[in-house]
């Protein structure tokens, strides 16, 4: 009987302890590295953008003149474009992702679930430039000949929102960009929703079905309350991606720094401005303004994530009081 | 066991890294960075030059702004820019600048029933279109120039380049020259604030917007317009003649320019004199240091460019670039001999050193 614990030689124990410590150290270093990189990014964005920050101050955030010749820069149009295109994307992507997720977890027959699920995940693997090219060459003509005239006819004269659907119908602009963004973030939101929906205990759902609940009632009253936190998390992951998307947007948004209330007119986003202008920005102030733009995007993403965390936190605590 | 495996992996890794570093060290490579517009021809020249001389050249098309920054930081052996630096800027940095190859910018349109080269435009009209002052194709000013052409009633959709580019620099340089109002309101830069229309990314972006939008006008590089058989417009030049964009009209513009009297060759070829000159022509430039701490590398760089001037014309024309006229090449080579020195003050490059 040599296998008892006390008979393991000290040297082996010592080595294991050492290995354990090395392992702990390695993971800690990796974690700290993330913070260092993040801090480094913030610092370099500040340093790079400092000239623009000191030149324009807060005016940078709410003026809309962007003129590399006179070196006057205001970021209102790209900030507005980033937010609006992402909101359009969410309006489109959230219901569709929800529908797909419910179908895959509740409605679809077993043998269909896997192929459809894989197909949705494959959408996430398509490079964004492909979406952009498709948007420009295939989607934009369809948009300008069929979708936009229809939208203008039916919504163009509505009170309050009518002006959103006025303007030249080019198939290029804020609305097409938002729609393509929506398609791009569907797989992200959908995959997470499906995974969290699957965590609902079977007996809860089966009890509801036994009481005569419909599919919809089960999803709305049992699955969703149980998985709220995760589902909201998925939506915010999608939003985070929409805010930073560059190539696809650059192709279809029209890239102009003019402010326009219409969703049909071209606009710009922060990331597409960066992609367009960074390489050939010769003036120091121009480069600096672009880096400050990067800082603004960083801040927006940070605020979105913070709001998401706050939302999740309040949802969680409410869940706690309910039970 | 585990330790041993870790150790072997580590050693193998280090060895592999060392091997890679060694390989990278063994071959001498000339490094350049900058403008995207001439990238295809520089890459082509580099390939042909390697085949003939064994010297390899690595050119990164990171954009003119990046090229200027890289050469100032001395991370590359030469920089390339579509926008010429002024003589003052060159002197401050101790750089020498010379034109390498030319291209032109061509207005392209999408008008039903109008064939390539049929539409005629003048500089001031083009400026007014891009200022948003002329908004319809049947405007009296355009109709007067084009008596035989049936102009549709369409609104003009103005398309510009969204990304910063040498193409925009040449185009706005021309419009600023011919229209005081354009110069005052918009000005001349690699990217400007356009008062009208949409912006496409790259030549292909502008081209696809023009093809998409009825009644559109845009501007693209000559090579791009030619290869895609786009409907280009004729332009009126300084001499009052209407010319088509083609190699001869670009070279006419370069030949008529006064290179010898322009310090640093900082010359834009827009609106040049001469009956055959295409008015929206521009060269792309190379930047090297005048005082060379590494004269051997500098000599190899200049050898490459000398080879490109002497033997690269055919490749350039194949890719629809326009080679520099011989008179300009001679001027450039004379400047090399005069101005590029090693630390001892000796000329780095002469025809004799190039022979070796």
XYZ file of C-alpha atoms in Angstrom:
679
model
C 0.000 0.000 0.000
C 2.209 2.774 -1.193
C -0.510 4.917 -2.654
C -1.611 6.848 0.420
C -1.193 10.580 0.349
C 1.355 10.790 3.165
C 3.775 8.739 1.158
C 4.045 11.119 -1.786
C 7.621 12.323 -1.648
C 8.224 15.910 -0.586
C 9.995 16.760 -3.823
C 6.849 15.989 -5.822
C 4.690 18.052 -3.481
C 7.108 20.931 -3.707
C 7.112 20.812 -7.455
C 3.349 20.800 -7.571
C 3.174 23.763 -5.248
C 5.628 25.594 -7.476
C 3.642 24.768 -10.595
C 0.496 25.972 -8.908
C 2.134 29.255 -8.048
C 3.445 29.659 -11.591
C -0.042 29.009 -12.905
C -1.573 31.548 -10.547
C 1.061 34.080 -11.479
C 0.510 33.549 -15.187
C -3.242 34.072 -14.957
C -2.813 37.167 -12.786
C -0.338 38.635 -15.245
C -2.751 38.014 -18.118
C -5.527 39.775 -16.234
C -3.330 42.743 -15.371
C -2.157 42.898 -18.980
C -5.730 43.571 -20.108
C -5.959 46.521 -17.738
C -2.575 47.813 -18.870
C -3.545 47.602 -22.530
C -6.837 49.348 -21.851
C -5.097 52.070 -19.864
C -2.485 52.396 -22.605
C -5.168 52.862 -25.239
C -6.933 55.549 -23.234
C -3.695 57.389 -22.530
C -2.517 57.293 -26.133
C -5.939 58.451 -27.364
C -5.743 61.360 -24.941
C -2.185 62.230 -25.908
C -2.910 61.929 -29.632
C -6.131 63.879 -29.397
C -4.828 66.501 -26.980
C -4.231 69.149 -29.626
C -7.824 68.853 -30.822
C -9.186 68.714 -27.278
C -7.437 71.933 -26.314
C -8.255 73.660 -29.616
C -11.960 72.907 -29.805
C -12.915 72.019 -26.223
C -16.492 70.862 -25.746
C -17.481 72.475 -29.056
C -16.007 69.391 -30.723
C -18.989 67.402 -29.522
C -21.847 69.616 -30.688
C -20.730 71.507 -33.777
C -21.065 69.946 -37.202
C -18.465 71.654 -39.345
C -15.813 69.159 -40.436
C -13.419 70.916 -42.752
C -9.867 69.620 -43.227
C -8.943 72.689 -45.312
C -9.726 75.326 -42.704
C -8.889 72.804 -39.933
C -12.166 73.278 -38.105
C -13.540 70.090 -36.701
C -16.824 69.316 -34.988
C -17.964 65.755 -34.529
C -21.729 66.107 -34.280
C -22.473 64.402 -37.601
C -20.352 61.275 -36.999
C -21.586 60.962 -33.414
C -25.202 61.330 -34.541
C -24.618 58.889 -37.405
C -23.029 56.306 -35.115
C -25.926 56.428 -32.667
C -28.731 56.552 -35.247
C -27.373 53.750 -37.429
C -26.919 51.571 -34.337
C -30.449 52.315 -33.121
C -31.915 51.405 -36.523
C -29.854 48.214 -36.408
C -31.229 47.319 -32.984
C -34.837 48.047 -34.013
C -34.394 45.558 -36.841
C -32.155 42.978 -35.212
C -33.766 42.531 -31.792
C -37.217 41.329 -32.911
C -35.761 39.128 -35.646
C -33.150 37.583 -33.356
C -35.822 37.010 -30.755
C -37.992 35.305 -33.343
C -35.192 33.064 -34.543
C -34.197 32.173 -30.991
C -37.771 31.293 -30.004
C -38.221 29.262 -33.164
C -35.012 27.356 -32.542
C -35.730 26.606 -28.889
C -39.517 26.173 -28.794
C -41.093 25.731 -32.193
C -38.753 24.036 -34.644
C -38.676 20.252 -34.863
C -35.500 18.791 -33.352
C -33.861 17.862 -36.647
C -34.153 21.429 -37.969
C -32.678 23.140 -34.923
C -29.070 22.291 -35.528
C -28.845 23.222 -39.253
C -30.679 26.520 -38.788
C -28.636 27.350 -35.690
C -25.411 26.676 -37.606
C -26.615 28.784 -40.519
C -27.220 31.741 -38.217
C -23.805 31.328 -36.639
C -22.214 31.203 -40.086
C -23.641 34.652 -40.782
C -21.368 35.906 -38.021
C -18.336 34.570 -39.876
C -18.964 36.597 -43.055
C -16.360 39.402 -43.234
C -17.895 42.839 -42.885
C -16.514 44.035 -46.220
C -18.665 41.404 -47.929
C -21.732 42.908 -46.281
C -20.561 46.316 -47.479
C -20.099 45.231 -51.100
C -23.369 43.372 -51.066
C -25.008 46.457 -49.611
C -23.610 48.720 -52.299
C -24.055 46.521 -55.343
C -27.134 44.446 -54.539
C -29.059 45.984 -51.695
C -28.824 49.685 -52.608
C -30.544 49.361 -56.015
C -33.360 47.308 -54.475
C -33.640 49.876 -51.729
C -33.846 52.852 -54.081
C -36.269 51.334 -56.589
C -38.656 49.472 -54.299
C -38.220 50.100 -50.580
C -37.635 53.836 -50.380
C -40.538 54.898 -52.663
C -42.834 52.663 -50.627
C -41.582 54.101 -47.349
C -41.970 57.647 -48.595
C -45.473 57.001 -49.850
C -46.680 55.427 -46.620
C -44.695 57.235 -43.941
C -43.463 60.391 -45.663
C -46.403 62.501 -44.572
C -46.798 61.247 -41.026
C -46.657 63.758 -38.243
C -43.310 63.910 -36.398
C -41.607 61.038 -38.236
C -42.459 62.032 -41.807
C -39.286 64.004 -42.417
C -37.240 60.876 -41.680
C -38.532 59.375 -44.926
C -38.201 62.393 -47.215
C -35.274 63.147 -49.469
C -33.530 61.735 -52.510
C -33.875 58.000 -52.940
C -30.370 56.815 -53.672
C -30.293 53.563 -51.742
C -27.283 54.970 -49.948
C -27.560 56.661 -46.592
C -28.400 56.272 -42.944
C -31.319 53.857 -43.374
C -29.587 51.335 -45.668
C -26.544 51.470 -43.392
C -28.712 50.787 -40.342
C -30.463 47.885 -42.074
C -27.187 46.249 -43.090
C -25.834 46.734 -39.581
C -28.991 45.071 -38.304
C -28.412 42.032 -40.499
C -24.809 41.894 -39.308
C -25.626 41.832 -35.603
C -28.507 39.349 -35.801
C -26.261 36.284 -35.385
C -24.625 37.716 -32.270
C -27.848 38.588 -30.511
C -29.592 35.455 -31.724
C -26.867 33.030 -30.635
C -26.863 34.407 -27.102
C -30.656 34.510 -26.841
C -30.879 30.912 -27.993
C -28.278 29.781 -25.495
C -29.947 31.534 -22.568
C -33.414 30.378 -23.600
C -32.120 26.813 -23.471
C -31.207 27.283 -19.805
C -34.880 27.543 -18.814
C -35.637 24.394 -16.765
C -37.781 21.956 -18.685
C -40.200 21.360 -15.824
C -41.156 25.072 -15.729
C -42.038 25.097 -19.398
C -43.765 21.752 -19.262
C -45.859 22.845 -16.313
C -46.977 25.894 -18.268
C -47.810 23.780 -21.330
C -49.718 21.389 -19.045
C -51.824 24.300 -17.843
C -52.808 24.942 -21.447
C -50.422 27.828 -22.235
C -49.647 28.581 -25.894
C -46.112 28.767 -27.297
C -46.257 32.543 -27.046
C -47.480 32.495 -23.441
C -44.731 30.101 -22.447
C -42.077 32.280 -24.072
C -43.423 35.571 -22.750
C -44.370 34.471 -19.225
C -41.904 31.704 -18.446
C -38.817 31.744 -20.661
C -38.292 35.502 -20.901
C -38.639 36.319 -17.196
C -36.254 33.479 -16.436
C -33.629 34.597 -18.969
C -34.114 38.360 -19.042
C -30.633 39.163 -17.858
C -28.887 37.058 -20.465
C -31.133 38.253 -23.282
C -30.459 41.907 -22.469
C -26.768 41.091 -22.333
C -26.986 39.680 -25.851
C -28.691 42.823 -27.127
C -25.945 44.992 -25.686
C -23.247 42.800 -27.163
C -24.885 43.387 -30.543
C -25.078 47.117 -29.891
C -21.407 47.232 -28.967
C -20.571 45.619 -32.266
C -22.863 47.940 -34.210
C -21.215 51.023 -32.732
C -17.758 49.988 -33.849
C -18.570 48.525 -37.271
C -16.506 50.176 -39.985
C -16.180 48.675 -43.441
C -19.767 47.714 -44.192
C -21.001 51.128 -43.100
C -18.392 53.014 -45.091
C -19.663 51.422 -48.280
C -23.304 52.361 -47.911
C -23.633 55.392 -45.667
C -22.554 57.942 -48.285
C -19.790 59.487 -46.166
C -20.684 63.152 -45.941
C -20.253 65.503 -43.021
C -23.484 67.340 -43.664
C -26.202 67.067 -41.072
C -29.519 65.829 -42.348
C -32.679 64.850 -40.511
C -33.745 62.425 -43.231
C -32.776 58.769 -42.985
C -32.529 58.658 -46.792
C -29.727 61.196 -46.944
C -26.058 60.268 -46.629
C -24.315 60.694 -43.308
C -21.234 59.442 -41.556
C -20.207 57.432 -38.520
C -17.176 57.772 -36.294
C -15.524 54.606 -37.481
C -16.123 55.275 -41.173
C -14.713 58.791 -40.807
C -11.605 57.245 -39.283
C -11.343 54.652 -42.039
C -11.776 57.287 -44.734
C -9.524 60.029 -43.523
C -6.818 58.634 -41.294
C -4.443 57.424 -44.007
C -4.253 60.711 -45.878
C -4.615 63.116 -42.948
C -1.536 65.271 -43.403
C -2.260 68.139 -41.005
C -1.452 67.620 -37.320
C -4.753 69.049 -36.145
C -6.666 66.830 -38.577
C -4.918 63.711 -37.261
C -5.477 64.871 -33.713
C -9.187 65.485 -34.330
C -9.494 61.973 -35.776
C -7.843 60.495 -32.696
C -10.191 62.479 -30.473
C -13.012 60.995 -32.535
C -11.649 57.578 -31.589
C -11.706 58.646 -27.955
C -15.347 59.718 -28.298
C -16.244 56.297 -29.744
C -14.414 54.679 -26.841
C -16.463 56.759 -24.410
C -19.758 55.965 -26.144
C -18.990 52.246 -26.030
C -17.992 52.564 -22.386
C -21.252 54.346 -21.508
C -23.270 51.716 -23.376
C -21.527 48.910 -21.502
C -21.948 50.720 -18.198
C -25.668 51.231 -18.836
C -25.954 47.561 -19.761
C -24.241 46.468 -16.556
C -26.450 48.789 -14.544
C -29.565 47.436 -16.234
C -28.514 43.855 -15.619
C -27.682 44.665 -12.026
C -31.078 46.238 -11.352
C -32.844 43.352 -13.092
C -30.944 40.866 -10.990
C -31.761 42.595 -7.752
C -35.429 42.786 -8.709
C -35.369 39.065 -9.420
C -34.026 38.577 -5.946
C -36.899 40.368 -4.244
C -39.543 38.577 -6.254
C -38.859 35.056 -5.128
C 8.014 15.235 -17.647
C 5.999 18.416 -17.916
C 9.003 20.554 -17.198
C 11.001 18.783 -19.832
C 8.319 19.287 -22.426
C 8.005 22.952 -21.534
C 11.725 23.336 -21.880
C 11.876 21.733 -25.299
C 8.978 23.834 -26.525
C 10.689 26.946 -25.262
C 13.994 26.106 -26.855
C 12.311 25.234 -30.137
C 10.389 28.492 -30.058
C 13.470 30.576 -29.435
C 15.323 28.756 -32.165
C 12.499 29.390 -34.610
C 12.442 33.081 -33.749
C 16.183 33.293 -34.167
C 15.958 31.622 -37.547
C 13.281 34.068 -38.705
C 15.318 37.041 -37.537
C 18.335 35.636 -39.339
C 16.406 35.239 -42.574
C 15.066 38.770 -42.341
C 18.583 40.024 -41.816
C 20.162 38.149 -44.652
C 18.329 39.894 -47.504
C 18.816 43.635 -47.915
C 15.486 45.201 -48.629
C 14.729 48.792 -49.519
C 11.798 50.118 -47.571
C 9.363 52.757 -48.659
C 5.934 53.863 -47.578
C 3.295 56.348 -48.575
C 0.756 57.207 -51.248
C -1.762 54.615 -52.351
C -2.288 56.021 -55.856
C 1.087 54.850 -57.283
C 1.143 51.563 -55.339
C 0.324 49.294 -58.321
C 3.155 50.671 -60.450
C 5.706 50.749 -57.606
C 4.870 47.145 -56.844
C 5.200 46.214 -60.511
C 8.523 48.039 -60.831
C 9.804 46.405 -57.651
C 8.987 42.975 -59.045
C 10.688 43.642 -62.389
C 13.675 45.295 -60.710
C 14.174 42.318 -58.429
C 14.239 40.023 -61.419
C 16.904 42.118 -63.124
C 19.081 43.221 -60.191
C 18.251 40.932 -57.269
C 17.483 43.896 -55.048
C 14.108 43.695 -53.381
C 11.943 46.629 -52.507
C 9.129 46.721 -50.026
C 6.566 49.466 -50.544
C 3.715 49.917 -48.104
C 0.798 51.940 -49.382
C -0.248 53.480 -46.091
C -1.286 56.844 -47.520
C 0.555 60.091 -48.202
C 0.149 61.386 -44.660
C 1.627 58.196 -43.276
C 4.445 58.257 -45.836
C 5.487 61.768 -44.807
C 5.383 60.805 -41.124
C 7.401 57.628 -41.718
C 10.194 59.335 -43.645
C 10.373 62.090 -41.024
C 10.685 59.408 -38.350
C 13.363 57.745 -40.524
C 11.706 54.339 -40.313
C 11.769 53.993 -44.113
C 14.364 54.669 -46.808
C 11.985 56.771 -48.875
C 8.544 58.264 -48.503
C 5.935 58.820 -51.170
C 3.273 61.486 -51.315
C 0.622 62.630 -53.773
C 0.651 66.059 -52.217
C 3.954 67.842 -52.810
C 5.592 69.334 -49.738
C 6.394 73.022 -50.046
C 10.022 74.147 -50.380
C 9.967 75.405 -46.764
C 8.686 72.118 -45.405
C 11.347 70.267 -47.378
C 14.142 72.480 -46.081
C 12.961 72.171 -42.482
C 13.071 68.394 -42.684
C 16.176 68.217 -44.893
C 14.274 66.282 -47.530
C 14.551 66.179 -51.290
C 11.447 65.697 -53.367
C 11.050 64.559 -56.949
C 8.122 63.531 -59.194
C 8.049 59.847 -60.108
C 5.054 59.156 -62.297
C 1.923 60.976 -63.398
C -1.754 60.387 -63.500
C -4.783 62.405 -64.270
C -8.205 62.932 -62.847
C -11.174 62.506 -65.139
C -14.748 63.717 -64.651
C -17.181 60.875 -65.332
C -20.933 61.106 -65.777
C -24.032 58.959 -65.958
C -26.300 60.531 -68.564
C -28.690 58.549 -70.719
C -27.715 58.631 -74.379
C -24.442 60.471 -73.817
C -21.380 58.591 -75.079
C -17.843 58.745 -73.606
C -16.144 61.993 -74.565
C -19.322 63.571 -75.907
C -20.008 65.936 -73.049
C -17.859 69.065 -72.849
C -17.189 70.945 -69.630
C -15.110 73.876 -68.505
C -13.320 74.328 -65.183
C -15.641 77.053 -63.858
C -18.734 74.987 -64.697
C -17.270 71.926 -62.989
C -16.509 74.092 -59.947
C -20.067 75.440 -59.880
C -21.448 71.899 -60.074
C -19.334 70.834 -57.098
C -20.285 74.019 -55.243
C -23.928 73.048 -55.681
C -24.667 76.151 -57.771
C -25.500 74.346 -61.007
C -28.017 71.682 -60.059
C -29.576 70.533 -63.339
C -28.117 69.071 -66.486
C -30.136 71.307 -68.804
C -28.625 74.410 -67.197
C -27.984 77.138 -69.777
C -24.231 77.177 -69.135
C -23.852 73.465 -69.893
C -26.286 73.576 -72.835
C -24.344 76.399 -74.468
C -21.157 74.300 -74.499
C -22.902 71.219 -75.852
C -25.119 72.243 -78.749
C -25.351 68.810 -80.356
C -25.848 66.823 -77.168
C -29.301 66.037 -75.836
C -29.105 66.855 -72.148
C -31.739 65.311 -69.891
C -33.692 67.314 -67.353
C -32.200 65.255 -64.507
C -30.921 66.786 -61.340
C -27.150 66.550 -61.011
C -26.074 64.079 -58.327
C -22.629 65.138 -57.235
C -20.286 62.311 -56.215
C -16.956 62.925 -54.503
C -14.236 60.835 -52.862
C -14.985 60.291 -49.193
C -11.564 59.022 -48.228
C -8.594 61.325 -48.192
C -6.750 60.871 -51.484
C -4.325 62.369 -53.942
C -7.111 62.267 -56.512
C -9.137 64.731 -54.464
C -6.010 66.815 -53.925
C -5.399 67.189 -57.678
C -9.078 67.742 -58.419
C -9.602 70.446 -55.785
C -6.286 72.026 -56.745
C -7.592 72.447 -60.266
C -10.999 73.753 -59.218
C -9.370 76.209 -56.812
C -7.203 77.478 -59.647
C -10.076 78.120 -62.026
C -12.718 79.290 -59.572
C -11.981 81.896 -56.885
C -15.242 81.044 -55.179
C -14.267 77.360 -54.956
C -10.896 78.332 -53.531
C -12.497 80.505 -50.886
C -15.374 78.213 -49.892
C -13.850 74.746 -50.219
C -10.132 74.990 -50.864
C -7.519 72.411 -51.740
C -6.703 69.309 -49.696
C -6.629 65.514 -49.755
C -10.082 65.613 -48.191
C -12.343 68.627 -48.164
C -15.772 69.563 -46.906
C -18.086 69.170 -49.906
C -21.243 71.274 -49.868
C -23.250 68.860 -52.008
C -23.686 65.223 -52.897
C -22.449 61.882 -51.624
C -18.976 60.495 -51.026
C -17.770 57.092 -52.198
C -14.798 55.243 -50.744
C -12.025 54.839 -53.265
C -12.242 55.046 -57.061
C -14.479 51.989 -57.048
C -16.835 53.653 -54.558
C -17.138 56.807 -56.662
C -17.533 54.750 -59.836
C -20.307 52.584 -58.431
C -22.192 55.607 -57.091
C -21.946 57.282 -60.495
C -23.169 54.145 -62.227
C -25.994 53.802 -59.729
C -27.325 57.343 -59.685
C -28.979 58.749 -62.800
C -27.595 62.159 -63.673
C -24.515 61.662 -61.524
C -21.106 63.237 -61.987
C -17.956 62.076 -60.239
C -14.195 62.175 -60.603
C -11.862 59.171 -60.761
C -8.278 58.417 -61.676
C -7.650 58.196 -65.397
C -6.610 54.541 -65.241
C -9.789 53.639 -63.452
C -12.041 55.478 -65.912
C -10.225 53.878 -68.831
C -10.268 50.308 -67.535
C -13.946 50.506 -66.637
C -14.931 52.271 -69.855
C -16.695 55.035 -67.998
C -18.403 57.961 -69.709
C -15.767 60.661 -69.351
C -16.192 64.329 -70.237
C -13.907 66.517 -72.324
C -12.384 69.459 -70.503
C -11.470 72.892 -71.771
C -7.825 73.678 -71.030
C -6.058 76.966 -70.420
C -5.569 77.493 -74.143
C -9.329 77.267 -74.633
C -9.209 73.922 -76.450
C -11.325 70.922 -75.498
C -9.158 67.860 -74.856
C -9.722 64.209 -74.078
C -7.947 62.481 -71.206
C -5.168 60.346 -72.733
C -1.464 59.706 -72.275
C -0.467 62.386 -74.792
C -2.576 65.082 -73.153
C -1.139 64.282 -69.707
C 2.409 64.352 -71.022
C 1.691 67.635 -72.765
C 0.726 69.123 -69.407
C 3.975 67.888 -67.839
C 6.110 69.070 -70.724
C 4.625 72.551 -70.574
C 5.206 72.944 -66.857
C 8.155 74.975 -65.613
C 9.919 72.361 -63.470
C 13.345 73.978 -63.514
C 12.185 77.100 -61.716
C 10.129 75.332 -59.055
C 12.093 74.505 -55.903
C 11.580 70.941 -54.706
C 9.635 70.130 -57.880
C 6.614 71.121 -55.784
C 4.565 71.570 -58.881
C 0.991 70.664 -59.551
C 0.257 70.104 -63.218
C -3.252 71.483 -63.120
C -4.391 74.051 -65.687
C -1.100 74.107 -67.586
C -0.533 76.048 -70.786
C -0.416 74.287 -74.147
C -3.085 73.371 -76.651
C -2.976 69.657 -75.897
C -2.644 69.760 -72.092
C -5.209 67.922 -70.021
C -6.006 70.402 -67.258
C -6.439 68.013 -64.299
C -3.052 66.308 -64.267
C -0.808 65.611 -61.321
C 2.412 63.830 -60.426
C 3.119 61.688 -57.397
C 6.281 62.376 -55.442
C 9.156 60.594 -53.703
C 10.861 61.948 -50.588
C 14.440 61.123 -49.566
C 16.945 62.742 -47.205
C 19.553 65.069 -48.632
C 22.195 64.093 -46.105
C 22.494 60.361 -45.998
C 23.845 58.527 -42.983
C 23.494 55.275 -44.890
C 24.839 56.196 -48.347
C 24.840 52.569 -49.588
C 21.124 52.180 -48.996
C 20.419 55.594 -50.469
C 22.424 54.684 -53.565
C 20.389 51.510 -54.003
C 17.150 53.486 -53.617
C 18.225 55.999 -56.258
C 19.431 53.187 -58.518
C 15.955 51.750 -58.347
C 14.309 55.029 -59.273
C 16.846 55.660 -62.038
C 16.017 52.227 -63.405
C 12.291 53.032 -63.169
C 12.801 56.295 -65.086
C 14.908 54.598 -67.773
C 13.306 51.197 -68.153
C 9.953 51.433 -66.372
C 7.990 53.438 -68.936
C 6.497 50.419 -70.645
C 5.262 48.898 -67.404
C 3.821 52.262 -66.370
C 1.916 52.719 -69.613
C 0.596 49.180 -69.357
C -0.991 50.085 -66.043
C -2.236 53.381 -67.538
C 0.129 55.583 -65.599
C 1.914 58.342 -67.448
C 5.750 58.301 -67.393
C 7.597 61.558 -66.700
C 8.921 63.278 -69.846
C 12.673 62.822 -70.459
C 13.420 66.506 -69.884
C 12.036 66.239 -66.340
C 13.925 63.009 -65.667
C 17.182 64.708 -66.594
C 16.438 67.571 -64.210
C 15.663 65.139 -61.405
C 18.902 63.187 -61.910
C 20.917 66.412 -61.931
C 19.320 67.370 -58.639
C 20.238 63.992 -57.123
C 23.877 64.524 -58.068
C 23.890 68.047 -56.680
C 21.942 67.621 -53.495
C 22.076 64.097 -52.090
C 25.330 63.740 -50.138
C 26.815 61.308 -47.662
C 28.205 62.483 -44.314
C 31.496 63.372 -46.010
C 29.759 65.668 -48.490
C 30.305 63.357 -51.459
C 27.515 62.792 -53.963
C 25.763 59.522 -53.176
C 24.566 58.840 -56.691
C 25.987 59.555 -60.139
C 25.496 57.833 -63.472
C 28.827 56.137 -62.812
C 27.753 54.565 -59.523
C 24.556 53.413 -61.167
C 26.526 51.440 -63.780
C 28.090 49.189 -61.203
